Amino acid sequence: MLMKEYRICMPLTVEEYRTGQLYMISKHSCEQSGGGEGVEVVRNELDIHPKHGPGQVTEKRIYLSSKLPSWAKAFVPRFFYVTEKAWNFYPFTITEYSVSFLPKFSIHIETRFENNNGDNNNVFGDTPTPAGSVSFLDILSDPIPEKHYKESEDLSHWQSSKTCRGPLEEGWRDNHKPIMCSYKRVQCSFEVYGFQTRTEEFIHRNIRDILLVGHRQAVAWTDEWHGLSLEEVREYEKAMQERTNSKVKSSQNNSGPPVTPRPAFSRSISVTDERSLRKMGVSTVAMPDPSSPSAPPCPIRLNSTPE
């Protein structure tokens, strides 16, 4: 299992970001949906977490087959989705992800927001993260994939008319007021011989990019959400979820010949997939058939949102 802690500062307060986070996630999910892929919201309601008590739970299905690296496509079904389940106990959140046909794959993310510049070395109150596993992400200067770059979201040009903040300049994290930090402790695991290290590193690279893009957008869109009440942003969230779900389902229905509804998998790996795995140097992969009565239910869920 590979664990890292990411710290992302923003020129906002924790209270401001309560609505900004909900707005950013809803708008970003809608932007990323289309072409048969994207984010489908299954539920968004009050719920009780077995450990942390009452909170808002959001469950989503994330369709992203085309975003897999080439080496992973050899043993992943063409149509699949990741289940994301997130509990919001703001300013603390938990997000977990699971894949129905990969019971040995998991991502768990704990997030805590504080009004500081990332200098709390034991923000989760249990065991401090080793310094070598802490990564500061700078929303101003850290590079993001070119496909995600938008000049309107470049914080070196950003100016908020509502808050009179921006643009950000080099060294902003040391002197900007207000400032808050999003602390994210990310644990990912893929316990399949021959793929563990490569997959876990791939996951963390993508999580880094998602966090940078999401937090940049939350700041760049400040004038769109700043001043909204929690009730107003929940209404916006509901409307965007309906739009997002419609985009995903419409794309799936118009994507060609009918296919089996996504997905209710009755297998884990086919004969052809196993042959491909052997070519990659993997001799055995033990994955239970999820439809078998003897197979234990998968307890793993993965967490990310950008949060």
PDB file of C-alpha atoms in Angstrom, residues 70-182:
ATOM      1  CA  SER A  70      -2.305   0.899 -22.408  1.00  0.00           C
ATOM      2  CA  TRP A  71      -0.726  -1.726 -20.152  1.00  0.00           C
ATOM      3  CA  ALA A  72      -3.901  -1.849 -18.008  1.00  0.00           C
ATOM      4  CA  LYS A  73      -6.362  -2.182 -20.901  1.00  0.00           C
ATOM      5  CA  ALA A  74      -5.170  -5.747 -21.537  1.00  0.00           C
ATOM      6  CA  PHE A  75      -7.016  -7.083 -18.507  1.00  0.00           C
ATOM      7  CA  VAL A  76      -9.760  -4.508 -17.884  1.00  0.00           C
ATOM      8  CA  PRO A  77     -13.204  -5.051 -19.435  1.00  0.00           C
ATOM      9  CA  ARG A  78     -14.018  -2.511 -22.153  1.00  0.00           C
ATOM     10  CA  PHE A  79     -16.918  -1.068 -20.205  1.00  0.00           C
ATOM     11  CA  PHE A  80     -16.488  -0.575 -16.485  1.00  0.00           C
ATOM     12  CA  TYR A  81     -17.014   2.014 -13.799  1.00  0.00           C
ATOM     13  CA  VAL A  82     -15.434   3.030 -10.539  1.00  0.00           C
ATOM     14  CA  THR A  83     -17.733   3.571  -7.578  1.00  0.00           C
ATOM     15  CA  GLU A  84     -16.979   6.658  -5.517  1.00  0.00           C
ATOM     16  CA  LYS A  85     -18.554   7.042  -2.101  1.00  0.00           C
ATOM     17  CA  ALA A  86     -17.875  10.251  -0.178  1.00  0.00           C
ATOM     18  CA  TRP A  87     -18.975  11.385   3.280  1.00  0.00           C
ATOM     19  CA  ASN A  88     -18.949  15.102   4.017  1.00  0.00           C
ATOM     20  CA  PHE A  89     -18.403  16.019   7.664  1.00  0.00           C
ATOM     21  CA  TYR A  90     -17.039  19.443   6.733  1.00  0.00           C
ATOM     22  CA  PRO A  91     -14.300  20.467   7.430  1.00  0.00           C
ATOM     23  CA  PHE A  92     -13.469  16.734   7.373  1.00  0.00           C
ATOM     24  CA  THR A  93     -14.354  14.396   4.504  1.00  0.00           C
ATOM     25  CA  ILE A  94     -13.782  10.770   3.576  1.00  0.00           C
ATOM     26  CA  THR A  95     -13.804   9.423   0.029  1.00  0.00           C
ATOM     27  CA  GLU A  96     -13.514   5.762  -0.968  1.00  0.00           C
ATOM     28  CA  TYR A  97     -13.343   4.111  -4.394  1.00  0.00           C
ATOM     29  CA  SER A  98     -14.019   0.538  -5.499  1.00  0.00           C
ATOM     30  CA  VAL A  99     -14.085  -1.444  -8.741  1.00  0.00           C
ATOM     31  CA  SER A 100     -16.512  -4.367  -8.895  1.00  0.00           C
ATOM     32  CA  PHE A 101     -14.184  -6.767 -10.700  1.00  0.00           C
ATOM     33  CA  LEU A 102     -10.959  -5.791  -8.833  1.00  0.00           C
ATOM     34  CA  PRO A 103     -11.490  -6.592  -5.146  1.00  0.00           C
ATOM     35  CA  LYS A 104      -7.749  -6.102  -4.472  1.00  0.00           C
ATOM     36  CA  PHE A 105      -7.806  -2.494  -5.654  1.00  0.00           C
ATOM     37  CA  SER A 106      -8.591   0.333  -3.221  1.00  0.00           C
ATOM     38  CA  ILE A 107      -8.185   4.058  -2.680  1.00  0.00           C
ATOM     39  CA  HIS A 108      -9.018   5.776   0.590  1.00  0.00           C
ATOM     40  CA  ILE A 109      -8.733   9.551   1.013  1.00  0.00           C
ATOM     41  CA  GLU A 110      -9.166  11.525   4.214  1.00  0.00           C
ATOM     42  CA  THR A 111      -9.360  15.308   3.881  1.00  0.00           C
ATOM     43  CA  ARG A 112      -9.220  18.021   6.500  1.00  0.00           C
ATOM     44  CA  PHE A 113      -9.425  21.768   5.857  1.00  0.00           C
ATOM     45  CA  GLU A 114      -7.709  24.324   8.113  1.00  0.00           C
ATOM     46  CA  ASN A 115      -7.065  28.065   8.037  1.00  0.00           C
ATOM     47  CA  ASN A 116      -3.276  27.911   7.715  1.00  0.00           C
ATOM     48  CA  ASN A 117      -0.619  27.548   5.023  1.00  0.00           C
ATOM     49  CA  GLY A 118      -0.028  23.823   5.431  1.00  0.00           C
ATOM     50  CA  ASP A 119       2.196  23.938   8.502  1.00  0.00           C
ATOM     51  CA  ASN A 120       0.225  21.439  10.621  1.00  0.00           C
ATOM     52  CA  ASN A 121       2.286  18.245  10.603  1.00  0.00           C
ATOM     53  CA  ASN A 122      -0.286  16.170  12.482  1.00  0.00           C
ATOM     54  CA  VAL A 123      -3.566  17.483  11.119  1.00  0.00           C
ATOM     55  CA  PHE A 124      -5.319  14.108  11.415  1.00  0.00           C
ATOM     56  CA  GLY A 125      -4.403  13.789  15.081  1.00  0.00           C
ATOM     57  CA  ASP A 126      -3.042  10.258  15.052  1.00  0.00           C
ATOM     58  CA  THR A 127       0.399   9.669  13.547  1.00  0.00           C
ATOM     59  CA  PRO A 128       2.295  12.450  11.734  1.00  0.00           C
ATOM     60  CA  THR A 129       2.936  11.648   8.077  1.00  0.00           C
ATOM     61  CA  PRO A 130       6.662  11.078   7.419  1.00  0.00           C
ATOM     62  CA  ALA A 131       8.183  14.156   5.775  1.00  0.00           C
ATOM     63  CA  GLY A 132       9.211  12.105   2.734  1.00  0.00           C
ATOM     64  CA  SER A 133       5.570  11.234   2.085  1.00  0.00           C
ATOM     65  CA  VAL A 134       4.279  14.833   2.247  1.00  0.00           C
ATOM     66  CA  SER A 135       3.858  16.705  -1.022  1.00  0.00           C
ATOM     67  CA  PHE A 136       2.950  20.407  -1.263  1.00  0.00           C
ATOM     68  CA  LEU A 137       1.026  21.237  -4.440  1.00  0.00           C
ATOM     69  CA  ASP A 138       1.137  24.840  -5.671  1.00  0.00           C
ATOM     70  CA  ILE A 139      -2.003  25.826  -7.598  1.00  0.00           C
ATOM     71  CA  LEU A 140      -0.111  28.772  -9.101  1.00  0.00           C
ATOM     72  CA  SER A 141       3.115  27.254 -10.436  1.00  0.00           C
ATOM     73  CA  ASP A 142       2.935  23.452 -10.454  1.00  0.00           C
ATOM     74  CA  PRO A 143       2.472  22.083 -13.998  1.00  0.00           C
ATOM     75  CA  ILE A 144      -0.777  20.413 -15.043  1.00  0.00           C
ATOM     76  CA  PRO A 145      -1.480  18.319 -18.170  1.00  0.00           C
ATOM     77  CA  GLU A 146      -1.725  20.596 -21.203  1.00  0.00           C
ATOM     78  CA  LYS A 147      -5.215  19.308 -22.034  1.00  0.00           C
ATOM     79  CA  HIS A 148      -6.479  20.753 -18.727  1.00  0.00           C
ATOM     80  CA  TYR A 149      -4.932  24.184 -19.096  1.00  0.00           C
ATOM     81  CA  LYS A 150      -7.287  27.145 -19.579  1.00  0.00           C
ATOM     82  CA  GLU A 151      -6.114  30.733 -19.559  1.00  0.00           C
ATOM     83  CA  SER A 152      -9.239  31.699 -17.612  1.00  0.00           C
ATOM     84  CA  GLU A 153      -8.090  29.352 -14.829  1.00  0.00           C
ATOM     85  CA  ASP A 154      -4.474  30.559 -14.792  1.00  0.00           C
ATOM     86  CA  LEU A 155      -4.147  32.071 -11.319  1.00  0.00           C
ATOM     87  CA  SER A 156      -1.294  34.342 -12.370  1.00  0.00           C
ATOM     88  CA  HIS A 157      -3.985  36.290 -14.306  1.00  0.00           C
ATOM     89  CA  TRP A 158      -6.932  35.644 -11.974  1.00  0.00           C
ATOM     90  CA  GLN A 159      -8.715  38.519 -10.282  1.00  0.00           C
ATOM     91  CA  SER A 160     -11.871  38.229  -8.200  1.00  0.00           C
ATOM     92  CA  SER A 161     -14.195  41.226  -8.395  1.00  0.00           C
ATOM     93  CA  LYS A 162     -16.229  39.972  -5.418  1.00  0.00           C
ATOM     94  CA  THR A 163     -13.313  39.450  -3.038  1.00  0.00           C
ATOM     95  CA  CYS A 164     -10.709  41.812  -4.610  1.00  0.00           C
ATOM     96  CA  ARG A 165      -8.161  38.984  -4.492  1.00  0.00           C
ATOM     97  CA  GLY A 166      -5.616  38.006  -7.106  1.00  0.00           C
ATOM     98  CA  PRO A 167      -3.624  37.612  -9.159  1.00  0.00           C
ATOM     99  CA  LEU A 168      -1.364  35.231  -7.232  1.00  0.00           C
ATOM    100  CA  GLU A 169       2.362  35.836  -7.309  1.00  0.00           C
ATOM    101  CA  GLU A 170       5.416  33.708  -6.553  1.00  0.00           C
ATOM    102  CA  GLY A 171       5.711  33.055  -2.813  1.00  0.00           C
ATOM    103  CA  TRP A 172       2.005  33.807  -2.244  1.00  0.00           C
ATOM    104  CA  ARG A 173       1.641  30.902   0.185  1.00  0.00           C
ATOM    105  CA  ASP A 174       3.917  32.630   2.719  1.00  0.00           C
ATOM    106  CA  ASN A 175       2.167  36.005   2.885  1.00  0.00           C
ATOM    107  CA  HIS A 176      -1.369  35.836   1.448  1.00  0.00           C
ATOM    108  CA  LYS A 177      -4.340  36.611   3.689  1.00  0.00           C
ATOM    109  CA  PRO A 178      -6.705  34.814   3.918  1.00  0.00           C
ATOM    110  CA  ILE A 179      -5.206  31.402   3.325  1.00  0.00           C
ATOM    111  CA  MET A 180      -6.397  27.860   3.940  1.00  0.00           C
ATOM    112  CA  CYS A 181      -5.000  24.407   3.327  1.00  0.00           C
ATOM    113  CA  SER A 182      -6.624  21.241   2.047  1.00  0.00           C
TER     114      SER A 182
END
